PDB file of C-alpha atoms in Angstrom:
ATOM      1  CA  UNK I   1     -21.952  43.845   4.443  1.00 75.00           C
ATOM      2  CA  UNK I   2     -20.399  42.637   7.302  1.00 81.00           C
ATOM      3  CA  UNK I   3     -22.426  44.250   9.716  1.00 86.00           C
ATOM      4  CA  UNK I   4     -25.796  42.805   8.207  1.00 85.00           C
ATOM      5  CA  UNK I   5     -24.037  40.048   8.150  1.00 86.00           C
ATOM      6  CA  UNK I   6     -22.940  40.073  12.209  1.00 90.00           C
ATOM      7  CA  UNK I   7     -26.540  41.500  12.915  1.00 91.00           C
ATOM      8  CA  UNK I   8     -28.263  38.802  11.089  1.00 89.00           C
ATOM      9  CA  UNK I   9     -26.134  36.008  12.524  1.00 91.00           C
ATOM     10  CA  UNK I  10     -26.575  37.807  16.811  1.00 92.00           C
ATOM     11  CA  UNK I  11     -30.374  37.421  15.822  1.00 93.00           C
ATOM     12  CA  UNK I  12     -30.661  34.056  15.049  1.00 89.00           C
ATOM     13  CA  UNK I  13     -28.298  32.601  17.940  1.00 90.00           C
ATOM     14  CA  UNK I  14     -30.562  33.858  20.710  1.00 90.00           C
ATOM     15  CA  UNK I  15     -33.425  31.800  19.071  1.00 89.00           C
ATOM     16  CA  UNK I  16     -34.371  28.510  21.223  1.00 88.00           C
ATOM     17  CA  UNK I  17     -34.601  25.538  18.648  1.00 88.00           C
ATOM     18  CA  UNK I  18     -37.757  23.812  19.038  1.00 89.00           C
ATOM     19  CA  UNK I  19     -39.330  19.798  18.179  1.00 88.00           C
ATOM     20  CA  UNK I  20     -42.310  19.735  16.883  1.00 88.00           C
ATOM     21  CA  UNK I  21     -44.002  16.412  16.122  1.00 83.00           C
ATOM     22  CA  UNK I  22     -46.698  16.251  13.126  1.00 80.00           C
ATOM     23  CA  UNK I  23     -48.680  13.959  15.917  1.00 78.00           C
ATOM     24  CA  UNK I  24     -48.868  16.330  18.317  1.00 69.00           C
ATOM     25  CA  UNK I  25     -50.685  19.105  16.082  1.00 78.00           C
ATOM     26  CA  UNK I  26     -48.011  21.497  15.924  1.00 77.00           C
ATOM     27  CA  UNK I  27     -46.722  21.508  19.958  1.00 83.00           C
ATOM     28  CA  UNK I  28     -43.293  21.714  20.269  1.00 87.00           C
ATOM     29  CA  UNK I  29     -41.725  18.915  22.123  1.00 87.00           C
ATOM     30  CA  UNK I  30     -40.683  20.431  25.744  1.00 85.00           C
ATOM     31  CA  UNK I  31     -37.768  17.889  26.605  1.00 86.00           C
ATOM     32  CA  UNK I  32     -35.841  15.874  24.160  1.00 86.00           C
ATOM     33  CA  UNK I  33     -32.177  14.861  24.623  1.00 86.00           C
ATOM     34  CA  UNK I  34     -31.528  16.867  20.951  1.00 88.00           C
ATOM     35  CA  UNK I  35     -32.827  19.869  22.765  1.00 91.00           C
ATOM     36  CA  UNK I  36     -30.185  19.601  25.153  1.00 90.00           C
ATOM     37  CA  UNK I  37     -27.257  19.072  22.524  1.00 91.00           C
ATOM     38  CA  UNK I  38     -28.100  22.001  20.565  1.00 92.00           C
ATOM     39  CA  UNK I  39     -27.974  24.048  24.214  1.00 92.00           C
ATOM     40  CA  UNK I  40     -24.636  22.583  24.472  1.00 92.00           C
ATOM     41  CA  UNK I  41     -22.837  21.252  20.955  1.00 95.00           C
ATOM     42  CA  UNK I  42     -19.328  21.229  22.489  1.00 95.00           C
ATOM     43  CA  UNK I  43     -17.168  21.479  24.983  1.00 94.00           C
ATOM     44  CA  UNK I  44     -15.902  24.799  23.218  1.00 94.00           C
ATOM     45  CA  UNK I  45     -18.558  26.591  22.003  1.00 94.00           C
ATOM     46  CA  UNK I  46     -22.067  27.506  23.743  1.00 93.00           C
ATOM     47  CA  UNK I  47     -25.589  27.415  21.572  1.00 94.00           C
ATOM     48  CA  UNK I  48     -25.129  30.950  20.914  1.00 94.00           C
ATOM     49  CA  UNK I  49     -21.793  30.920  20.011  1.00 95.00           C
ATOM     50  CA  UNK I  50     -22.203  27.653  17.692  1.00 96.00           C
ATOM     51  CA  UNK I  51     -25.616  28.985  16.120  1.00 95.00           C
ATOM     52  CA  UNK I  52     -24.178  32.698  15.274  1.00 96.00           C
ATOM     53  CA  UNK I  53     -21.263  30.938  13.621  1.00 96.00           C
ATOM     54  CA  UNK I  54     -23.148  28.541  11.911  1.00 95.00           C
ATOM     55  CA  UNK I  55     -25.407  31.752  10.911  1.00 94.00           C
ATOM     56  CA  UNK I  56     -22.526  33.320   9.512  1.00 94.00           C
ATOM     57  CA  UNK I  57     -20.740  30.979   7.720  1.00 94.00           C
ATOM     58  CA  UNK I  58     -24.271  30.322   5.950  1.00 92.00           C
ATOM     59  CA  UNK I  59     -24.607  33.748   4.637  1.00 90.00           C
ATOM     60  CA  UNK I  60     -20.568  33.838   3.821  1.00 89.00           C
ATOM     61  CA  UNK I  61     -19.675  30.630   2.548  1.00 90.00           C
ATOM     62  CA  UNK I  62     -23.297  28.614   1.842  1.00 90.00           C
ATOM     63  CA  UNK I  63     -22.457  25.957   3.716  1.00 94.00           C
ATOM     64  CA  UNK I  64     -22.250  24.906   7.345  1.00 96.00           C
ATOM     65  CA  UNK I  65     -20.575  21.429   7.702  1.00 97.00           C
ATOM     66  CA  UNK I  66     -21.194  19.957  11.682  1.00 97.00           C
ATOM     67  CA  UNK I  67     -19.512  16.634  12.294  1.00 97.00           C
ATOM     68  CA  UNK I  68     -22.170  14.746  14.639  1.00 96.00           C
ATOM     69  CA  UNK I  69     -19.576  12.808  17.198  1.00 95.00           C
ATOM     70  CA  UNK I  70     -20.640   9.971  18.217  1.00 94.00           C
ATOM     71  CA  UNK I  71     -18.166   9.573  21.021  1.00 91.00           C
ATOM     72  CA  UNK I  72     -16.855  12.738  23.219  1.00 90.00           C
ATOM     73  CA  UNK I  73     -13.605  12.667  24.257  1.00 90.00           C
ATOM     74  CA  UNK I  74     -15.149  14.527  26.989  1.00 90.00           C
ATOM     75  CA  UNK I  75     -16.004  12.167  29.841  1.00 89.00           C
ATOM     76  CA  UNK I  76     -18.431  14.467  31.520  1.00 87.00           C
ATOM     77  CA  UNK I  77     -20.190  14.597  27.579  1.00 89.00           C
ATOM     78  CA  UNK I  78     -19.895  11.018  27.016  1.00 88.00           C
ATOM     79  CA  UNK I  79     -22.047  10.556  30.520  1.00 88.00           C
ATOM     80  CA  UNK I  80     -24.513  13.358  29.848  1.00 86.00           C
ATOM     81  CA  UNK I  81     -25.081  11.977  26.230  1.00 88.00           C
ATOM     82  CA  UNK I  82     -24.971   8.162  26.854  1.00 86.00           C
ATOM     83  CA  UNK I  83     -27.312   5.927  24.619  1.00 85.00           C
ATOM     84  CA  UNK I  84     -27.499   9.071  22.811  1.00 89.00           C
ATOM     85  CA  UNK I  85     -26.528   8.505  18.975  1.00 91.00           C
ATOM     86  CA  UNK I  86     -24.294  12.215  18.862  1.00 94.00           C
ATOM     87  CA  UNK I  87     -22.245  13.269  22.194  1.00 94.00           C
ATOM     88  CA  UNK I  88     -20.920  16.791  19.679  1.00 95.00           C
ATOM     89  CA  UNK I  89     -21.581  18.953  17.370  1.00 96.00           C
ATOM     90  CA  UNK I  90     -18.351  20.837  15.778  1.00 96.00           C
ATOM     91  CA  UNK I  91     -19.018  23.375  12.929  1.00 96.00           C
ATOM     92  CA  UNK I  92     -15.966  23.047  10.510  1.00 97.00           C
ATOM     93  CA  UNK I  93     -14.841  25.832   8.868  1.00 96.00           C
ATOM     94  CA  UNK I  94     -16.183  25.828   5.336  1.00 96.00           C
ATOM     95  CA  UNK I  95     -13.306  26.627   3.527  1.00 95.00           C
ATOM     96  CA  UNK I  96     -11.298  23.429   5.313  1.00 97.00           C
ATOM     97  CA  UNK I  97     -14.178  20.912   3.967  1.00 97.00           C
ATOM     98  CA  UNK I  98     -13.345  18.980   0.783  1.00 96.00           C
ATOM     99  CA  UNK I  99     -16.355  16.950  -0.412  1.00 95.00           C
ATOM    100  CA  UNK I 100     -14.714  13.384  -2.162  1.00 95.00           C
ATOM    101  CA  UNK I 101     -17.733  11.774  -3.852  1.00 93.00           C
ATOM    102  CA  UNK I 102     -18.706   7.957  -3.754  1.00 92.00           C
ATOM    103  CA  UNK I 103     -20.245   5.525  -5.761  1.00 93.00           C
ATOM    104  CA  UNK I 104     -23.595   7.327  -4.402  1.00 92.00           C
ATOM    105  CA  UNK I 105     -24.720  10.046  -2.385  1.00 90.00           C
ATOM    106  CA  UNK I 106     -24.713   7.787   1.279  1.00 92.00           C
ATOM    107  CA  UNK I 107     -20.996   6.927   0.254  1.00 95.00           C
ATOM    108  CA  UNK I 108     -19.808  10.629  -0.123  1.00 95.00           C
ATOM    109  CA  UNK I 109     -16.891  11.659   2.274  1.00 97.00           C
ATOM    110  CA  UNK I 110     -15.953  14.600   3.906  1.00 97.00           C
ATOM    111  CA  UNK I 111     -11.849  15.329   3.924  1.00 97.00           C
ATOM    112  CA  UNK I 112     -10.874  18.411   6.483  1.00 97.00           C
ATOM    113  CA  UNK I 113      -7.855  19.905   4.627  1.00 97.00           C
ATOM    114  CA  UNK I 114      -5.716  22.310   6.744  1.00 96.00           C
ATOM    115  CA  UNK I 115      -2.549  24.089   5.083  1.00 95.00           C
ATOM    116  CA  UNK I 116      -2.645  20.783   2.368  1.00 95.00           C
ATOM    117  CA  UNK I 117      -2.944  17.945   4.832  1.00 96.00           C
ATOM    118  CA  UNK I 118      -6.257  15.743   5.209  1.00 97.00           C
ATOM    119  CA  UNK I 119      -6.235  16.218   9.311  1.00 97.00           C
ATOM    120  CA  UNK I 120      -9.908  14.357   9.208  1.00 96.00           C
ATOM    121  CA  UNK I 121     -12.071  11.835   6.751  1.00 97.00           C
ATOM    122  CA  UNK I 122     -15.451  12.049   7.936  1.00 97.00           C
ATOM    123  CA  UNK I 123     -18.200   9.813   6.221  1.00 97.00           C
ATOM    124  CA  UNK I 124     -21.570  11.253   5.215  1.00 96.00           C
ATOM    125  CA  UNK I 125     -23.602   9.990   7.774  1.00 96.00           C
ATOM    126  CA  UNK I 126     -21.785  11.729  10.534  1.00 96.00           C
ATOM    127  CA  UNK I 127     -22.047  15.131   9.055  1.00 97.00           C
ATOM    128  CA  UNK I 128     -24.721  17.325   8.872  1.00 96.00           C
ATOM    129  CA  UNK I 129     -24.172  19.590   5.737  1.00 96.00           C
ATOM    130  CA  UNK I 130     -26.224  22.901   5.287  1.00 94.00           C
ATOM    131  CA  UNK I 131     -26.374  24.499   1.776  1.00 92.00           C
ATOM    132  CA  UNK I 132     -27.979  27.228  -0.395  1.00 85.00           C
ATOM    133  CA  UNK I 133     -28.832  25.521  -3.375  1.00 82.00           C
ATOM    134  CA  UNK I 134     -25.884  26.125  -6.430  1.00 77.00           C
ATOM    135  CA  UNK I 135     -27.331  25.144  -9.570  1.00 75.00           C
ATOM    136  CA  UNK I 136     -23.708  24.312 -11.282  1.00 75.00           C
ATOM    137  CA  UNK I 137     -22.403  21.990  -7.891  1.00 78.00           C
ATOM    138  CA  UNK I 138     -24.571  19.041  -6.490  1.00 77.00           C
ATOM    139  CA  UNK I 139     -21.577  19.645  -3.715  1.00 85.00           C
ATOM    140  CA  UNK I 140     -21.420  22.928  -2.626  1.00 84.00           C
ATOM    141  CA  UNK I 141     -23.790  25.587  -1.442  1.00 83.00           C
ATOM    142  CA  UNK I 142     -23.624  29.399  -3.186  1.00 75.00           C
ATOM    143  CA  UNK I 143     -22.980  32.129  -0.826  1.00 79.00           C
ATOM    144  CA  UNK I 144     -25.783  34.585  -0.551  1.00 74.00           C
ATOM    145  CA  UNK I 145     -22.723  37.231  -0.886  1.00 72.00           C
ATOM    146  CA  UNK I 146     -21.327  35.936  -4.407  1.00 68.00           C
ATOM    147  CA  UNK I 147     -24.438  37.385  -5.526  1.00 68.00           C
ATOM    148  CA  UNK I 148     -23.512  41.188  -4.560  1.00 64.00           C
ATOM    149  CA  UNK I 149     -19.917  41.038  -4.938  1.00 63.00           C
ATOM    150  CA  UNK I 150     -19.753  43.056  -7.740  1.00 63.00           C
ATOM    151  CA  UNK I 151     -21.973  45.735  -6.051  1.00 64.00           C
ATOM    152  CA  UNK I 152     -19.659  45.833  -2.867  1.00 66.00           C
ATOM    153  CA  UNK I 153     -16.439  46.039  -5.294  1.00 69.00           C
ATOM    154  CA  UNK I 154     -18.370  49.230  -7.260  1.00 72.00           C
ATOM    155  CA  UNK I 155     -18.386  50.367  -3.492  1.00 70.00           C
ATOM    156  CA  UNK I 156     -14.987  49.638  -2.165  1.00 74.00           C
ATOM    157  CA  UNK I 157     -13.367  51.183  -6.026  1.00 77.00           C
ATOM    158  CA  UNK I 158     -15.772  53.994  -5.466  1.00 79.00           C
ATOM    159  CA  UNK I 159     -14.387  54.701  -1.445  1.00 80.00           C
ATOM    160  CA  UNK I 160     -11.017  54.282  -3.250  1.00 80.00           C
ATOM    161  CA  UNK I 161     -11.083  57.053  -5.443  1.00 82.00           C
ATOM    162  CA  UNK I 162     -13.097  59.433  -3.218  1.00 83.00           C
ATOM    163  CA  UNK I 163     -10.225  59.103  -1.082  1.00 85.00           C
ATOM    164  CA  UNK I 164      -7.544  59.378  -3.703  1.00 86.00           C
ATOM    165  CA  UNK I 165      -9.692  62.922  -4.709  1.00 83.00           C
ATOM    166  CA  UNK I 166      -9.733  64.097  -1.407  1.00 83.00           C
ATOM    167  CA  UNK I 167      -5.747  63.245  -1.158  1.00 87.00           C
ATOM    168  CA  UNK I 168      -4.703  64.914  -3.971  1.00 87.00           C
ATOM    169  CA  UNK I 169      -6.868  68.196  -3.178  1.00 82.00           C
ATOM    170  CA  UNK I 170      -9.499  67.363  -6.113  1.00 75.00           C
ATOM    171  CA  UNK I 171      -6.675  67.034  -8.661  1.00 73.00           C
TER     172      UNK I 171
END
């Protein structure tokens, strides 16, 4: 599992992200400031790195939460982007992301919980949230994994006990 997983995720992050504008009958937009933050979200992280994680943590978790920043701390980022509407993009680990829900959808906020402490509250409209429909959650995606987890536990009980045979000289 993990290695379609890591194979899946290696093959998408190579991929160049392309614009294309209905108006222009299908050809892809050749230079556009977006362009140029997706070939370099953060300060930490190049596109392949950030797509391959974001990849992965689609398949794993069914969600991908990016917090558009409107300001950099960076100063080189904050004068590359300027009069640009996002300076960053930081993936947040899905398992740290705590949806709150508002009066309506646009109101929604998104608390980043670390060991039981709300480290960030970041409103809707600066995050970007990716999700494989769950029919039971309006909130949260459903991991493409949940779906096999009983297969891979047959496997891993199955390993187990070849193991424990093998052990015990086929008693």
């Amino acid at each position: 599992v993990y290695s379609c997983v890591t194979e899946k995720a290696t093959s998408f992050a190579p991929l160049k992200p392309q614009i294309i504008r209905p108006s222009a009958q299908g050809a892809p937009v050749r230079d556009h400031r977006m362009l140029d933050l997706l070939e370099d979200p953060n300060p930490e992280q190049d596109s392949a790195e950030f797509l391959e994680q974001a990849a992965t943590w689609y398949d794993v978790a069914g969600n991908v939460y990016i917090h558009a920043v409107r300001q950099s701390a960076d100063l080189r980022r904050r004068n590359r982007f300027a009069n640009f509407p996002v300076q960053e993009l930081q993936a947040i680990r899905p398992d740290y992301v705590r949806i709150v829900p508002g009066a309506h959808r646009a109101l929604d906020v998104f608390e980043v919980v670390i060991e039981g402490v709300v480290r960030q509250r970041i409103p809707r409209s600066q995050m970007i949230h990716i999700h494989e429909p769950k029919i039971a959650n309006d909130f949260y995606g459903l991991p493409k994994l949940a779906t096999i987890v009983r297969e891979v536990s047959i496997d891993l009980l199955m390993a187990d006990f070849e193991l424990a045979f093998y052990r015990n000289a086929g008693v």
